[in-house]
Amino acid sequence: MRLQLISLSLLFATVGFGADVAAGKTAYDAACKKCHGADGTPNPAIVKMMKVEMKHLGSKDVQSKSDAVLKKETLEGVGKMKAMPAVEKDVANILAFVRTLKQ
Ligand code: HEC
């Protein structure tokens, strides 16, 4: 019984903390793509509309930020980007996907 409980919690730990790039892409496409493009390239219409300089998410400037900073900016917003608390449950997966955009 005890052993079963341990393996069950290990299973949940794996599911809970292993970031999933494919799931991250799905969540990114739904929540971020309209502004950051499919591959991290800023959408020119958004740049114009929001009158903002946007960096490619795969650029060195963005990729050199720590996981903690990128998660915080995603959830709490940064500069002219507003907070996106709705993606909280997907944020680890989104970050894993954003890491694949590195140029
Ligand atoms: C409504 C448009 C919009 C959406 C949707 C959006 N962003 Fe942004 N994002 C921006 C803008 C504009 C900036 C630049 C803000 C600034 O510098 O003033 C930005 C900046 C960022 C940055 C910081 C980049 C840097 O310059 O270091 C990160 C990281 C980021 N966004 C991640 C995300 C993620 C992940 C999502 C999806 C969960 C997302 N954003 C959704 C508009 C958006």
PDB file of C-alpha atoms and ligand atoms in Angstrom:
ATOM      1  CA  MET A   1       0.000   0.000   0.000  1.00  0.00           C
ATOM      2  CA  ARG A   2       2.720   2.390   1.012  1.00  0.00           C
ATOM      3  CA  LEU A   3       4.750   1.497  -2.084  1.00  0.00           C
ATOM      4  CA  GLN A   4       1.737   2.056  -4.310  1.00  0.00           C
ATOM      5  CA  LEU A   5       1.261   5.470  -2.813  1.00  0.00           C
ATOM      6  CA  ILE A   6       4.879   6.346  -3.443  1.00  0.00           C
ATOM      7  CA  SER A   7       4.773   5.308  -7.093  1.00  0.00           C
ATOM      8  CA  LEU A   8       1.519   7.184  -7.523  1.00  0.00           C
ATOM      9  CA  SER A   9       3.037  10.389  -6.199  1.00  0.00           C
ATOM     10  CA  LEU A  10       6.103   9.889  -8.384  1.00  0.00           C
ATOM     11  CA  LEU A  11       3.799   9.586 -11.372  1.00  0.00           C
ATOM     12  CA  PHE A  12       2.070  12.827 -10.483  1.00  0.00           C
ATOM     13  CA  ALA A  13       5.392  14.541  -9.923  1.00  0.00           C
ATOM     14  CA  THR A  14       6.496  13.539 -13.427  1.00  0.00           C
ATOM     15  CA  VAL A  15       3.273  14.667 -15.021  1.00  0.00           C
ATOM     16  CA  GLY A  16       3.207  17.881 -13.003  1.00  0.00           C
ATOM     17  CA  PHE A  17       6.767  19.048 -13.518  1.00  0.00           C
ATOM     18  CA  GLY A  18       7.870  17.613 -16.844  1.00  0.00           C
ATOM     19  CA  ALA A  19       7.391  20.430 -19.335  1.00  0.00           C
ATOM     20  CA  ASP A  20       5.703  19.361 -22.538  1.00  0.00           C
ATOM     21  CA  VAL A  21       6.812  21.238 -25.674  1.00  0.00           C
ATOM     22  CA  ALA A  22       3.880  20.034 -27.811  1.00  0.00           C
ATOM     23  CA  ALA A  23       1.348  21.134 -25.206  1.00  0.00           C
ATOM     24  CA  GLY A  24       3.311  24.372 -24.894  1.00  0.00           C
ATOM     25  CA  LYS A  25       3.007  25.024 -28.615  1.00  0.00           C
ATOM     26  CA  THR A  26      -0.752  24.475 -28.474  1.00  0.00           C
ATOM     27  CA  ALA A  27      -1.097  26.914 -25.587  1.00  0.00           C
ATOM     28  CA  TYR A  28       1.306  29.390 -27.253  1.00  0.00           C
ATOM     29  CA  ASP A  29      -0.653  29.269 -30.514  1.00  0.00           C
ATOM     30  CA  ALA A  30      -3.841  30.029 -28.603  1.00  0.00           C
ATOM     31  CA  ALA A  31      -2.508  32.761 -26.296  1.00  0.00           C
ATOM     32  CA  CYS A  32       0.644  34.322 -27.765  1.00  0.00           C
ATOM     33  CA  LYS A  33       0.831  33.748 -31.518  1.00  0.00           C
ATOM     34  CA  LYS A  34      -1.381  36.654 -32.525  1.00  0.00           C
ATOM     35  CA  CYS A  35       1.216  39.068 -31.157  1.00  0.00           C
ATOM     36  CA  HIS A  36       4.468  37.087 -31.110  1.00  0.00           C
ATOM     37  CA  GLY A  37       3.990  35.131 -34.357  1.00  0.00           C
ATOM     38  CA  ALA A  38       4.172  31.357 -34.790  1.00  0.00           C
ATOM     39  CA  ASP A  39       7.955  31.341 -34.378  1.00  0.00           C
ATOM     40  CA  GLY A  40       8.476  34.343 -32.081  1.00  0.00           C
ATOM     41  CA  THR A  41       8.589  36.955 -34.863  1.00  0.00           C
ATOM     42  CA  PRO A  42       6.649  40.044 -33.718  1.00  0.00           C
ATOM     43  CA  ASN A  43       3.401  40.612 -35.597  1.00  0.00           C
ATOM     44  CA  PRO A  44       3.968  43.924 -37.468  1.00  0.00           C
ATOM     45  CA  ALA A  45       0.302  44.915 -37.096  1.00  0.00           C
ATOM     46  CA  ILE A  46       0.582  44.632 -33.296  1.00  0.00           C
ATOM     47  CA  VAL A  47       3.875  46.555 -33.253  1.00  0.00           C
ATOM     48  CA  LYS A  48       2.154  49.351 -35.165  1.00  0.00           C
ATOM     49  CA  MET A  49      -1.076  49.280 -33.186  1.00  0.00           C
ATOM     50  CA  MET A  50       0.596  49.164 -29.756  1.00  0.00           C
ATOM     51  CA  LYS A  51       3.373  51.560 -30.843  1.00  0.00           C
ATOM     52  CA  VAL A  52       5.948  49.314 -29.220  1.00  0.00           C
ATOM     53  CA  GLU A  53       9.312  47.780 -30.019  1.00  0.00           C
ATOM     54  CA  MET A  54       9.016  44.007 -29.764  1.00  0.00           C
ATOM     55  CA  LYS A  55      11.920  41.620 -29.744  1.00  0.00           C
ATOM     56  CA  HIS A  56      11.867  38.221 -31.407  1.00  0.00           C
ATOM     57  CA  LEU A  57      11.219  35.695 -28.630  1.00  0.00           C
ATOM     58  CA  GLY A  58      14.088  33.597 -29.991  1.00  0.00           C
ATOM     59  CA  SER A  59      16.543  36.516 -29.878  1.00  0.00           C
ATOM     60  CA  LYS A  60      19.550  36.484 -27.610  1.00  0.00           C
ATOM     61  CA  ASP A  61      18.098  39.316 -25.515  1.00  0.00           C
ATOM     62  CA  VAL A  62      15.005  37.304 -24.676  1.00  0.00           C
ATOM     63  CA  GLN A  63      16.600  33.852 -24.493  1.00  0.00           C
ATOM     64  CA  SER A  64      19.285  35.077 -22.101  1.00  0.00           C
ATOM     65  CA  LYS A  65      16.604  35.788 -19.486  1.00  0.00           C
ATOM     66  CA  SER A  66      16.121  33.140 -16.807  1.00  0.00           C
ATOM     67  CA  ASP A  67      13.145  30.768 -16.764  1.00  0.00           C
ATOM     68  CA  ALA A  68      11.850  32.566 -13.671  1.00  0.00           C
ATOM     69  CA  VAL A  69      11.944  35.976 -15.385  1.00  0.00           C
ATOM     70  CA  LEU A  70      10.273  34.722 -18.569  1.00  0.00           C
ATOM     71  CA  LYS A  71       7.507  33.040 -16.562  1.00  0.00           C
ATOM     72  CA  LYS A  72       6.984  36.185 -14.510  1.00  0.00           C
ATOM     73  CA  GLU A  73       6.831  38.398 -17.626  1.00  0.00           C
ATOM     74  CA  THR A  74       4.360  35.999 -19.240  1.00  0.00           C
ATOM     75  CA  LEU A  75       2.059  35.877 -16.209  1.00  0.00           C
ATOM     76  CA  GLU A  76       2.443  39.421 -14.862  1.00  0.00           C
ATOM     77  CA  GLY A  77       3.107  41.283 -18.100  1.00  0.00           C
ATOM     78  CA  VAL A  78       6.089  43.371 -19.139  1.00  0.00           C
ATOM     79  CA  GLY A  79       6.168  46.916 -20.506  1.00  0.00           C
ATOM     80  CA  LYS A  80       3.138  47.292 -22.779  1.00  0.00           C
ATOM     81  CA  MET A  81       2.232  43.599 -22.625  1.00  0.00           C
ATOM     82  CA  LYS A  82      -0.531  43.020 -20.159  1.00  0.00           C
ATOM     83  CA  ALA A  83      -0.589  40.243 -17.573  1.00  0.00           C
ATOM     84  CA  MET A  84      -1.853  36.863 -18.741  1.00  0.00           C
ATOM     85  CA  PRO A  85      -2.893  35.014 -15.560  1.00  0.00           C
ATOM     86  CA  ALA A  86      -5.112  32.708 -17.652  1.00  0.00           C
ATOM     87  CA  VAL A  87      -2.065  30.792 -18.920  1.00  0.00           C
ATOM     88  CA  GLU A  88      -0.822  29.966 -15.403  1.00  0.00           C
ATOM     89  CA  LYS A  89      -1.441  26.221 -15.703  1.00  0.00           C
ATOM     90  CA  ASP A  90       0.373  26.059 -19.047  1.00  0.00           C
ATOM     91  CA  VAL A  91       3.241  28.421 -18.289  1.00  0.00           C
ATOM     92  CA  ALA A  92       5.933  25.737 -17.851  1.00  0.00           C
ATOM     93  CA  ASN A  93       4.964  24.133 -21.170  1.00  0.00           C
ATOM     94  CA  ILE A  94       4.797  27.504 -22.937  1.00  0.00           C
ATOM     95  CA  LEU A  95       8.262  28.319 -21.648  1.00  0.00           C
ATOM     96  CA  ALA A  96       9.576  24.952 -22.894  1.00  0.00           C
ATOM     97  CA  PHE A  97       8.170  25.813 -26.336  1.00  0.00           C
ATOM     98  CA  VAL A  98       9.596  29.364 -26.249  1.00  0.00           C
ATOM     99  CA  ARG A  99      13.024  27.842 -25.509  1.00  0.00           C
ATOM    100  CA  THR A 100      12.763  25.910 -28.819  1.00  0.00           C
ATOM    101  CA  LEU A 101      12.462  29.252 -30.703  1.00  0.00           C
ATOM    102  CA  LYS A 102      16.062  30.173 -29.888  1.00  0.00           C
ATOM    103  CA  GLN A 103      17.742  31.556 -33.014  1.00  0.00           C
TER     104      GLN A 103
HETATM  105  C1  HEC B   1      -1.743  41.504 -27.180  1.00  0.00           C
HETATM  106  C2  HEC B   1      -0.433  41.143 -27.680  1.00  0.00           C
HETATM  107  C3  HEC B   1       0.415  40.157 -26.857  1.00  0.00           C
HETATM  108  C4  HEC B   1       0.077  38.894 -26.447  1.00  0.00           C
HETATM  109  C5  HEC B   1      -1.246  38.161 -26.642  1.00  0.00           C
HETATM  110  C6  HEC B   1       1.255  38.366 -25.791  1.00  0.00           C
HETATM  111  N1  HEC B   1       2.272  39.295 -25.801  1.00  0.00           N
HETATM  112 FE1  HEC B   1       4.145  39.064 -25.028  1.00  0.00          FE
HETATM  113  N2  HEC B   1       4.585  40.976 -25.525  1.00  0.00           N
HETATM  114  C7  HEC B   1       3.752  41.834 -26.217  1.00  0.00           C
HETATM  115  C8  HEC B   1       4.421  43.117 -26.368  1.00  0.00           C
HETATM  116  C9  HEC B   1       3.836  44.340 -27.080  1.00  0.00           C
HETATM  117  C10 HEC B   1       5.684  42.990 -25.751  1.00  0.00           C
HETATM  118  C11 HEC B   1       6.765  44.069 -25.605  1.00  0.00           C
HETATM  119  C12 HEC B   1       6.416  44.862 -24.366  1.00  0.00           C
HETATM  120  C13 HEC B   1       7.323  46.054 -24.146  1.00  0.00           C
HETATM  121  O1  HEC B   1       8.556  45.888 -24.282  1.00  0.00           O
HETATM  122  O2  HEC B   1       6.791  47.124 -23.827  1.00  0.00           O
HETATM  123  C14 HEC B   1       5.749  41.619 -25.232  1.00  0.00           C
HETATM  124  C15 HEC B   1       6.829  41.108 -24.554  1.00  0.00           C
HETATM  125  C16 HEC B   1       6.949  39.797 -24.140  1.00  0.00           C
HETATM  126  C17 HEC B   1       8.111  39.246 -23.500  1.00  0.00           C
HETATM  127  C18 HEC B   1       9.391  39.994 -23.155  1.00  0.00           C
HETATM  128  C19 HEC B   1      10.268  40.028 -24.385  1.00  0.00           C
HETATM  129  C20 HEC B   1      11.488  40.892 -24.192  1.00  0.00           C
HETATM  130  O3  HEC B   1      11.577  41.933 -24.859  1.00  0.00           O
HETATM  131  O4  HEC B   1      12.341  40.527 -23.393  1.00  0.00           O
HETATM  132  C21 HEC B   1       7.852  37.927 -23.266  1.00  0.00           C
HETATM  133  C22 HEC B   1       8.785  36.906 -22.630  1.00  0.00           C
HETATM  134  C23 HEC B   1       6.529  37.673 -23.777  1.00  0.00           C
HETATM  135  N3  HEC B   1       6.001  38.826 -24.286  1.00  0.00           N
HETATM  136  C24 HEC B   1       5.907  36.446 -23.737  1.00  0.00           C
HETATM  137  C25 HEC B   1       4.594  36.234 -24.106  1.00  0.00           C
HETATM  138  C26 HEC B   1       3.937  34.944 -24.010  1.00  0.00           C
HETATM  139  C27 HEC B   1       4.609  33.654 -23.556  1.00  0.00           C
HETATM  140  C28 HEC B   1       2.648  35.126 -24.401  1.00  0.00           C
HETATM  141  C29 HEC B   1       1.521  34.119 -24.413  1.00  0.00           C
HETATM  142  C30 HEC B   1       1.189  33.501 -23.142  1.00  0.00           C
HETATM  143  C31 HEC B   1       2.506  36.524 -24.777  1.00  0.00           C
HETATM  144  N4  HEC B   1       3.710  37.151 -24.574  1.00  0.00           N
HETATM  145  C32 HEC B   1       1.338  37.103 -25.266  1.00  0.00           C
HETATM  146  C33 HEC B   1       2.496  41.568 -26.677  1.00  0.00           C
HETATM  147  C34 HEC B   1       1.794  40.402 -26.447  1.00  0.00           C
END
